[in-house]
Amino acid sequence: MAMGSASCISLVVLVALATAATGQLSSTFYDTSCPRALATIKSGVAAAVSSDPRMGASLLRLHFHDCFVQGCDASVLLSGMEQNAGPNVGSLRGFGVIDSIKTQLESICKQTVSCADILTVAARDSVVALGGPSWTVPLGRRDSTTASAALANSDLPGPGSSRSQLEAAFLKKNLNTVDMVALSGAHTIGKAQCSNFRTRIYGGATNINTAFATSLKANCPQSGGNGNLANLDTTTPNTFDNAYYTNLLSQKGLLHSDQVLFNNDTTDNTVRNFASNAAAFSSAFTTAMIKMGNIAPLTGTQGQIRLSCSKVNS
């Protein structure tokens, strides 16, 4: 049955209203309200990563630490609070990059693009800038007016986590075991502080390559040097690839929480698969990133669009 143009238009309006009411995210959210939003974020990330390749990993981690606490609502960007939690204090980076992108966006589209969306898109653009896969990011998140250090301390898995603790932390966010192993592959870029792997190299761990452990001791003494850094992936530290998994096969995972994924356990086969098949890893990683970006977003009239990412609107 042919429909008249008027009923076609009303149907489009109804669909748009239904989408807004149910709070669905949409990849075309800013197409009309801020058409240059995605390009602005991409160029800001590209510039930051080209001057400091580690920034790509830092922005990716910022998004992960945001989504795991209250959902992807930019709560991690609010000054104090979550930023002071154990997993975050002294190690989160990239706030200046997000602030700079936000300032540019405010100058072209006033109070339109949320900090939560900037962070989500910046995570994707960071992966792409370092040679990794791309994916379409659903948009329309709004920003929280609260943040919680207590939730950050309870919900973010730490470097000493066991395989079952990691599984539980991810399952709590509706991410399955394959998602967890794939998202751990974000450690194919970035660095970790000595305090996060000291126990692994001095504590008599049997699942670490001896020469690898020895090489790490040079820059991570038994006491002091807590902030000294080591590459999470020694093979290609500034390229987003599947080398992280190949390293695990030869017991060269930097953190305890990395190596537990390949340690005569239930996740061994997934690690083997990702190590031998880069396309399988890319596919699982992009699927998991979209799922993670969809954790409890604020939409519609919830929350606000912060004018400055570090503070709630007055």
mmCIF file of C-alpha atoms in Angstrom:
data_model
loop_
_atom_site.group_PDB
_atom_site.id
_atom_site.type_symbol
_atom_site.label_atom_id
_atom_site.label_comp_id
_atom_site.label_asym_id
_atom_site.label_seq_id
_atom_site.Cartn_x
_atom_site.Cartn_y
_atom_site.Cartn_z
ATOM 1 C CA MET A 1 0.000 0.000 0.000
ATOM 2 C CA ALA A 2 1.387 3.382 -1.031
ATOM 3 C CA MET A 3 1.578 5.988 1.699
ATOM 4 C CA GLY A 4 1.079 9.691 1.106
ATOM 5 C CA SER A 5 4.035 11.968 1.791
ATOM 6 C CA ALA A 6 2.312 13.536 4.811
ATOM 7 C CA SER A 7 1.871 10.169 6.558
ATOM 8 C CA CYS A 8 5.510 9.315 5.715
ATOM 9 C CA ILE A 9 6.653 12.484 7.449
ATOM 10 C CA SER A 10 4.485 11.867 10.511
ATOM 11 C CA LEU A 11 5.863 8.324 10.727
ATOM 12 C CA VAL A 12 9.426 9.675 10.720
ATOM 13 C CA VAL A 13 8.498 12.112 13.502
ATOM 14 C CA LEU A 14 6.886 9.323 15.523
ATOM 15 C CA VAL A 15 9.983 7.131 15.166
ATOM 16 C CA ALA A 16 12.192 10.040 16.257
ATOM 17 C CA LEU A 17 9.978 10.707 19.295
ATOM 18 C CA ALA A 18 9.911 7.026 20.243
ATOM 19 C CA THR A 19 13.717 6.908 20.037
ATOM 20 C CA ALA A 20 14.045 9.958 22.292
ATOM 21 C CA ALA A 21 11.545 8.569 24.789
ATOM 22 C CA THR A 22 13.171 5.164 25.145
ATOM 23 C CA GLY A 23 16.615 6.727 25.428
ATOM 24 C CA GLN A 24 18.198 4.765 22.600
ATOM 25 C CA LEU A 25 21.647 5.833 21.470
ATOM 26 C CA SER A 26 22.052 6.557 17.763
ATOM 27 C CA SER A 27 25.098 6.901 15.522
ATOM 28 C CA THR A 28 23.445 9.890 13.795
ATOM 29 C CA PHE A 29 22.646 11.792 17.006
ATOM 30 C CA TYR A 30 24.720 14.891 16.114
ATOM 31 C CA ASP A 31 24.210 14.857 12.330
ATOM 32 C CA THR A 32 21.913 17.892 12.481
ATOM 33 C CA SER A 33 22.721 19.531 15.829
ATOM 34 C CA CYS A 34 26.524 19.467 15.438
ATOM 35 C CA PRO A 35 27.633 18.008 12.090
ATOM 36 C CA ARG A 36 31.324 18.732 12.768
ATOM 37 C CA ALA A 37 31.349 16.997 16.177
ATOM 38 C CA LEU A 38 32.983 13.719 15.120
ATOM 39 C CA ALA A 39 35.585 15.360 12.882
ATOM 40 C CA THR A 40 36.505 17.783 15.690
ATOM 41 C CA ILE A 41 37.013 14.949 18.186
ATOM 42 C CA LYS A 42 39.006 12.920 15.648
ATOM 43 C CA SER A 43 41.442 15.730 14.841
ATOM 44 C CA GLY A 44 41.927 16.538 18.552
ATOM 45 C CA VAL A 45 42.732 12.908 19.342
ATOM 46 C CA ALA A 46 44.997 12.515 16.291
ATOM 47 C CA ALA A 47 47.057 15.562 17.313
ATOM 48 C CA ALA A 48 47.359 14.389 20.930
ATOM 49 C CA VAL A 49 48.349 10.822 19.989
ATOM 50 C CA SER A 50 50.846 11.946 17.374
ATOM 51 C CA SER A 51 52.677 14.088 19.949
ATOM 52 C CA ASP A 52 52.429 11.375 22.655
ATOM 53 C CA PRO A 53 51.535 7.839 21.477
ATOM 54 C CA ARG A 54 50.821 6.790 25.084
ATOM 55 C CA MET A 55 47.911 9.260 25.122
ATOM 56 C CA GLY A 56 45.905 6.829 22.973
ATOM 57 C CA ALA A 57 46.040 4.218 25.714
ATOM 58 C CA SER A 58 45.289 6.844 28.362
ATOM 59 C CA LEU A 59 42.119 8.019 26.592
ATOM 60 C CA LEU A 60 40.984 4.424 26.061
ATOM 61 C CA ARG A 61 41.549 3.692 29.757
ATOM 62 C CA LEU A 62 39.686 6.864 30.757
ATOM 63 C CA HIS A 63 36.610 5.634 28.848
ATOM 64 C CA PHE A 64 36.846 2.169 30.447
ATOM 65 C CA HIS A 65 37.194 3.666 33.947
ATOM 66 C CA ASP A 66 34.218 5.926 33.214
ATOM 67 C CA CYS A 67 31.873 3.196 31.952
ATOM 68 C CA PHE A 68 32.586 0.747 34.775
ATOM 69 C CA VAL A 69 31.500 3.315 37.396
ATOM 70 C CA GLN A 70 27.850 4.480 37.142
ATOM 71 C CA GLY A 71 27.897 3.775 33.388
ATOM 72 C CA CYS A 72 29.328 5.883 30.534
ATOM 73 C CA ASP A 73 28.329 9.261 31.981
ATOM 74 C CA ALA A 74 31.634 11.189 32.191
ATOM 75 C CA SER A 75 31.536 10.903 35.997
ATOM 76 C CA VAL A 76 35.288 10.156 35.896
ATOM 77 C CA LEU A 77 35.924 13.621 34.434
ATOM 78 C CA LEU A 78 34.467 15.479 37.444
ATOM 79 C CA SER A 79 37.268 16.935 39.591
ATOM 80 C CA GLY A 80 37.969 14.984 42.784
ATOM 81 C CA MET A 81 35.647 12.117 43.775
ATOM 82 C CA GLU A 82 36.253 9.179 41.378
ATOM 83 C CA GLN A 83 39.590 10.648 40.374
ATOM 84 C CA ASN A 84 40.800 10.105 43.965
ATOM 85 C CA ALA A 85 39.877 6.401 44.029
ATOM 86 C CA GLY A 86 42.661 3.813 44.272
ATOM 87 C CA PRO A 87 42.531 2.627 40.632
ATOM 88 C CA ASN A 88 42.580 6.226 39.364
ATOM 89 C CA VAL A 89 44.666 8.480 41.583
ATOM 90 C CA GLY A 90 48.076 9.288 40.130
ATOM 91 C CA SER A 91 47.491 7.192 37.006
ATOM 92 C CA LEU A 92 44.550 8.570 34.990
ATOM 93 C CA ARG A 93 45.682 10.850 32.155
ATOM 94 C CA GLY A 94 44.141 12.669 29.225
ATOM 95 C CA PHE A 95 41.847 15.147 30.992
ATOM 96 C CA GLY A 96 43.516 18.066 29.183
ATOM 97 C CA VAL A 97 42.938 16.460 25.780
ATOM 98 C CA ILE A 98 39.219 15.996 26.511
ATOM 99 C CA ASP A 99 38.941 19.557 27.889
ATOM 100 C CA SER A 100 40.582 20.983 24.779
ATOM 101 C CA ILE A 101 38.210 19.064 22.466
ATOM 102 C CA LYS A 102 35.252 20.175 24.611
ATOM 103 C CA THR A 103 36.322 23.844 24.306
ATOM 104 C CA GLN A 104 36.465 23.521 20.512
ATOM 105 C CA LEU A 105 33.037 21.878 20.406
ATOM 106 C CA GLU A 106 31.513 24.555 22.663
ATOM 107 C CA SER A 107 32.749 27.211 20.229
ATOM 108 C CA ILE A 108 30.962 25.574 17.271
ATOM 109 C CA CYS A 109 27.901 23.977 18.966
ATOM 110 C CA LYS A 110 27.005 25.473 22.328
ATOM 111 C CA GLN A 111 26.006 22.965 25.035
ATOM 112 C CA THR A 112 25.259 20.209 22.512
ATOM 113 C CA VAL A 113 27.926 17.498 22.672
ATOM 114 C CA SER A 114 28.239 15.697 26.011
ATOM 115 C CA CYS A 115 31.549 14.956 27.697
ATOM 116 C CA ALA A 116 30.421 11.308 27.903
ATOM 117 C CA ASP A 117 30.114 11.130 24.109
ATOM 118 C CA ILE A 118 33.434 12.938 23.587
ATOM 119 C CA LEU A 119 35.133 10.334 25.788
ATOM 120 C CA THR A 120 33.470 7.410 23.974
ATOM 121 C CA VAL A 121 34.390 8.697 20.515
ATOM 122 C CA ALA A 122 37.925 9.639 21.658
ATOM 123 C CA ALA A 123 38.477 6.038 22.815
ATOM 124 C CA ARG A 124 37.549 4.766 19.327
ATOM 125 C CA ASP A 125 39.665 7.434 17.597
ATOM 126 C CA SER A 126 42.651 6.564 19.816
ATOM 127 C CA VAL A 127 42.513 2.919 18.747
ATOM 128 C CA VAL A 128 42.280 3.965 15.084
ATOM 129 C CA ALA A 129 45.149 6.474 15.439
ATOM 130 C CA LEU A 130 47.404 3.643 16.657
ATOM 131 C CA GLY A 131 46.525 1.313 13.773
ATOM 132 C CA GLY A 132 43.608 -0.555 15.317
ATOM 133 C CA PRO A 133 40.101 -1.261 14.019
ATOM 134 C CA SER A 134 37.311 1.294 13.715
ATOM 135 C CA TRP A 135 33.645 0.936 14.630
ATOM 136 C CA THR A 136 30.489 3.035 14.576
ATOM 137 C CA VAL A 137 29.867 4.669 17.962
ATOM 138 C CA PRO A 138 26.229 5.025 19.095
ATOM 139 C CA LEU A 139 25.766 8.561 20.492
ATOM 140 C CA GLY A 140 23.401 10.555 22.684
ATOM 141 C CA ARG A 141 24.844 9.989 26.158
ATOM 142 C CA ARG A 142 24.399 12.778 28.687
ATOM 143 C CA ASP A 143 26.642 13.771 31.574
ATOM 144 C CA SER A 144 26.175 12.828 35.218
ATOM 145 C CA THR A 145 25.921 15.337 38.028
ATOM 146 C CA THR A 146 27.498 12.891 40.499
ATOM 147 C CA ALA A 147 30.564 10.675 40.817
ATOM 148 C CA SER A 148 31.529 7.959 43.283
ATOM 149 C CA ALA A 149 34.995 7.085 44.581
ATOM 150 C CA ALA A 150 33.479 4.145 46.508
ATOM 151 C CA LEU A 151 32.052 2.594 43.314
ATOM 152 C CA ALA A 152 35.344 3.144 41.494
ATOM 153 C CA ASN A 153 37.130 1.271 44.288
ATOM 154 C CA SER A 154 34.644 -1.612 44.236
ATOM 155 C CA ASP A 155 33.873 -1.997 40.518
ATOM 156 C CA LEU A 156 37.181 -1.466 38.694
ATOM 157 C CA PRO A 157 39.253 -4.680 38.493
ATOM 158 C CA GLY A 158 42.867 -4.290 39.612
ATOM 159 C CA PRO A 159 46.227 -5.561 38.310
ATOM 160 C CA GLY A 160 46.294 -8.329 40.934
ATOM 161 C CA SER A 161 42.894 -9.746 39.899
ATOM 162 C CA SER A 162 42.472 -13.457 39.260
ATOM 163 C CA ARG A 163 40.752 -14.758 36.143
ATOM 164 C CA SER A 164 37.533 -15.418 38.085
ATOM 165 C CA GLN A 165 37.612 -11.943 39.688
ATOM 166 C CA LEU A 166 38.007 -10.380 36.235
ATOM 167 C CA GLU A 167 35.121 -12.454 34.889
ATOM 168 C CA ALA A 168 32.907 -11.398 37.790
ATOM 169 C CA ALA A 169 33.769 -7.691 37.434
ATOM 170 C CA PHE A 170 32.922 -7.745 33.714
ATOM 171 C CA LEU A 171 29.822 -9.911 34.122
ATOM 172 C CA LYS A 172 28.490 -7.356 36.614
ATOM 173 C CA LYS A 173 28.487 -4.931 33.643
ATOM 174 C CA ASN A 174 26.850 -7.490 31.307
ATOM 175 C CA LEU A 175 30.143 -8.205 29.534
ATOM 176 C CA ASN A 176 30.875 -11.897 29.007
ATOM 177 C CA THR A 177 34.178 -13.772 29.215
ATOM 178 C CA VAL A 178 35.046 -13.257 25.536
ATOM 179 C CA ASP A 179 34.339 -9.514 25.948
ATOM 180 C CA MET A 180 36.625 -9.498 28.989
ATOM 181 C CA VAL A 181 39.512 -11.228 27.184
ATOM 182 C CA ALA A 182 39.047 -8.952 24.142
ATOM 183 C CA LEU A 183 38.945 -5.744 26.209
ATOM 184 C CA SER A 184 42.072 -6.857 28.094
ATOM 185 C CA GLY A 185 43.714 -6.659 24.663
ATOM 186 C CA ALA A 186 43.628 -2.868 25.089
ATOM 187 C CA HIS A 187 46.914 -3.598 26.902
ATOM 188 C CA THR A 188 48.514 -3.965 23.469
ATOM 189 C CA ILE A 189 49.200 -0.225 23.916
ATOM 190 C CA GLY A 190 50.162 1.890 26.914
ATOM 191 C CA LYS A 191 52.349 1.552 29.979
ATOM 192 C CA ALA A 192 51.953 0.451 33.581
ATOM 193 C CA GLN A 193 53.594 1.740 36.758
ATOM 194 C CA CYS A 194 56.157 -0.386 38.575
ATOM 195 C CA SER A 195 53.917 -0.541 41.667
ATOM 196 C CA ASN A 196 51.400 -2.522 39.571
ATOM 197 C CA PHE A 197 53.784 -5.299 38.498
ATOM 198 C CA ARG A 198 56.433 -5.349 41.249
ATOM 199 C CA THR A 199 54.873 -8.352 43.030
ATOM 200 C CA ARG A 200 54.823 -10.224 39.734
ATOM 201 C CA ILE A 201 58.569 -9.836 39.128
ATOM 202 C CA TYR A 202 59.791 -10.204 42.719
ATOM 203 C CA GLY A 203 57.074 -12.356 44.311
ATOM 204 C CA GLY A 204 58.171 -15.716 42.959
ATOM 205 C CA ALA A 205 55.551 -15.908 40.190
ATOM 206 C CA THR A 206 56.087 -19.090 38.177
ATOM 207 C CA ASN A 207 54.105 -17.959 35.132
ATOM 208 C CA ILE A 208 56.553 -15.281 33.962
ATOM 209 C CA ASN A 209 59.352 -15.597 31.403
ATOM 210 C CA THR A 210 62.642 -15.378 33.357
ATOM 211 C CA ALA A 211 64.480 -13.125 30.924
ATOM 212 C CA PHE A 212 61.422 -10.874 30.703
ATOM 213 C CA ALA A 213 61.258 -10.595 34.521
ATOM 214 C CA THR A 214 64.980 -9.781 34.679
ATOM 215 C CA SER A 215 64.628 -7.045 32.066
ATOM 216 C CA LEU A 216 61.815 -5.441 34.064
ATOM 217 C CA LYS A 217 63.807 -5.369 37.299
ATOM 218 C CA ALA A 218 66.256 -2.857 35.789
ATOM 219 C CA ASN A 219 63.619 -0.120 35.907
ATOM 220 C CA CYS A 220 61.485 -1.423 38.766
ATOM 221 C CA PRO A 221 63.513 -1.883 41.979
ATOM 222 C CA GLN A 222 62.199 -3.833 44.965
ATOM 223 C CA SER A 223 61.564 -0.560 46.762
ATOM 224 C CA GLY A 224 61.126 2.941 45.338
ATOM 225 C CA GLY A 225 60.490 3.869 41.733
ATOM 226 C CA ASN A 226 56.753 3.209 42.074
ATOM 227 C CA GLY A 227 55.903 5.437 39.141
ATOM 228 C CA ASN A 228 58.548 4.021 36.784
ATOM 229 C CA LEU A 229 56.906 2.779 33.614
ATOM 230 C CA ALA A 230 57.089 -0.361 31.492
ATOM 231 C CA ASN A 231 55.325 -1.110 28.207
ATOM 232 C CA LEU A 232 52.298 -3.383 28.590
ATOM 233 C CA ASP A 233 53.228 -4.882 25.210
ATOM 234 C CA THR A 234 56.993 -5.165 24.772
ATOM 235 C CA THR A 235 56.709 -6.224 21.122
ATOM 236 C CA THR A 236 54.860 -3.310 19.462
ATOM 237 C CA PRO A 237 54.101 -0.898 22.330
ATOM 238 C CA ASN A 238 52.634 1.893 20.178
ATOM 239 C CA THR A 239 50.659 -0.206 17.692
ATOM 240 C CA PHE A 240 47.167 -1.497 18.338
ATOM 241 C CA ASP A 241 47.477 -5.139 17.244
ATOM 242 C CA ASN A 242 47.112 -8.659 18.671
ATOM 243 C CA ALA A 243 50.707 -8.948 19.975
ATOM 244 C CA TYR A 244 49.373 -8.749 23.556
ATOM 245 C CA TYR A 245 48.039 -12.294 23.165
ATOM 246 C CA THR A 246 51.221 -13.622 21.535
ATOM 247 C CA ASN A 247 53.119 -12.243 24.556
ATOM 248 C CA LEU A 248 50.814 -14.151 26.915
ATOM 249 C CA LEU A 249 51.619 -17.407 25.085
ATOM 250 C CA SER A 250 55.288 -16.904 25.998
ATOM 251 C CA GLN A 251 54.484 -15.769 29.577
ATOM 252 C CA LYS A 252 55.337 -12.134 28.897
ATOM 253 C CA GLY A 253 52.173 -10.573 30.282
ATOM 254 C CA LEU A 254 53.242 -7.527 32.327
ATOM 255 C CA LEU A 255 50.485 -7.571 34.923
ATOM 256 C CA HIS A 256 49.279 -10.537 36.959
ATOM 257 C CA SER A 257 45.782 -9.770 35.594
ATOM 258 C CA ASP A 258 47.159 -10.121 32.038
ATOM 259 C CA GLN A 259 48.901 -13.464 32.445
ATOM 260 C CA VAL A 260 45.969 -15.098 34.302
ATOM 261 C CA LEU A 261 44.148 -15.103 30.956
ATOM 262 C CA PHE A 262 46.650 -17.700 29.718
ATOM 263 C CA ASN A 263 47.545 -19.834 32.695
ATOM 264 C CA ASN A 264 46.112 -23.335 32.156
ATOM 265 C CA ASP A 265 42.621 -21.939 32.567
ATOM 266 C CA THR A 266 39.265 -21.591 30.828
ATOM 267 C CA THR A 267 40.329 -18.522 28.832
ATOM 268 C CA ASP A 268 43.418 -20.166 27.260
ATOM 269 C CA ASN A 269 41.648 -21.079 24.019
ATOM 270 C CA THR A 270 40.308 -17.546 23.491
ATOM 271 C CA VAL A 271 43.825 -16.165 23.969
ATOM 272 C CA ARG A 272 45.203 -18.705 21.468
ATOM 273 C CA ASN A 273 42.503 -17.739 18.988
ATOM 274 C CA PHE A 274 43.219 -13.990 19.288
ATOM 275 C CA ALA A 275 46.986 -14.612 19.090
ATOM 276 C CA SER A 276 46.685 -16.540 15.833
ATOM 277 C CA ASN A 277 43.831 -14.590 14.268
ATOM 278 C CA ALA A 278 44.085 -10.779 14.277
ATOM 279 C CA ALA A 279 40.704 -10.432 12.544
ATOM 280 C CA ALA A 280 38.998 -12.488 15.276
ATOM 281 C CA PHE A 281 40.503 -10.189 17.918
ATOM 282 C CA SER A 282 39.489 -6.999 16.045
ATOM 283 C CA SER A 283 35.940 -8.272 15.655
ATOM 284 C CA ALA A 284 35.594 -9.297 19.317
ATOM 285 C CA PHE A 285 37.216 -6.048 20.501
ATOM 286 C CA THR A 286 34.903 -3.764 18.507
ATOM 287 C CA THR A 287 31.844 -5.761 19.629
ATOM 288 C CA ALA A 288 32.942 -5.490 23.273
ATOM 289 C CA MET A 289 33.719 -1.762 22.978
ATOM 290 C CA ILE A 290 30.225 -1.029 21.653
ATOM 291 C CA LYS A 291 28.718 -3.111 24.487
ATOM 292 C CA MET A 292 30.881 -1.309 27.062
ATOM 293 C CA GLY A 293 29.919 2.086 25.617
ATOM 294 C CA ASN A 294 26.281 1.134 26.152
ATOM 295 C CA ILE A 295 26.596 0.542 29.915
ATOM 296 C CA ALA A 296 23.822 2.527 31.663
ATOM 297 C CA PRO A 297 24.015 5.756 29.657
ATOM 298 C CA LEU A 298 22.018 8.797 30.728
ATOM 299 C CA THR A 299 19.754 9.813 27.821
ATOM 300 C CA GLY A 300 16.823 12.043 26.941
ATOM 301 C CA THR A 301 16.368 14.555 29.759
ATOM 302 C CA GLN A 302 18.516 12.678 32.319
ATOM 303 C CA GLY A 303 21.702 14.327 33.561
ATOM 304 C CA GLN A 304 22.930 17.373 31.689
ATOM 305 C CA ILE A 305 25.301 18.516 28.939
ATOM 306 C CA ARG A 306 28.193 19.872 30.983
ATOM 307 C CA LEU A 307 29.711 23.153 29.792
ATOM 308 C CA SER A 308 33.011 22.127 31.348
ATOM 309 C CA CYS A 309 33.818 18.426 31.661
ATOM 310 C CA SER A 310 35.459 18.809 35.083
ATOM 311 C CA LYS A 311 32.484 20.363 36.860
ATOM 312 C CA VAL A 312 28.698 20.212 37.058
ATOM 313 C CA ASN A 313 26.842 23.169 35.506
ATOM 314 C CA SER A 314 26.099 25.837 38.126
#
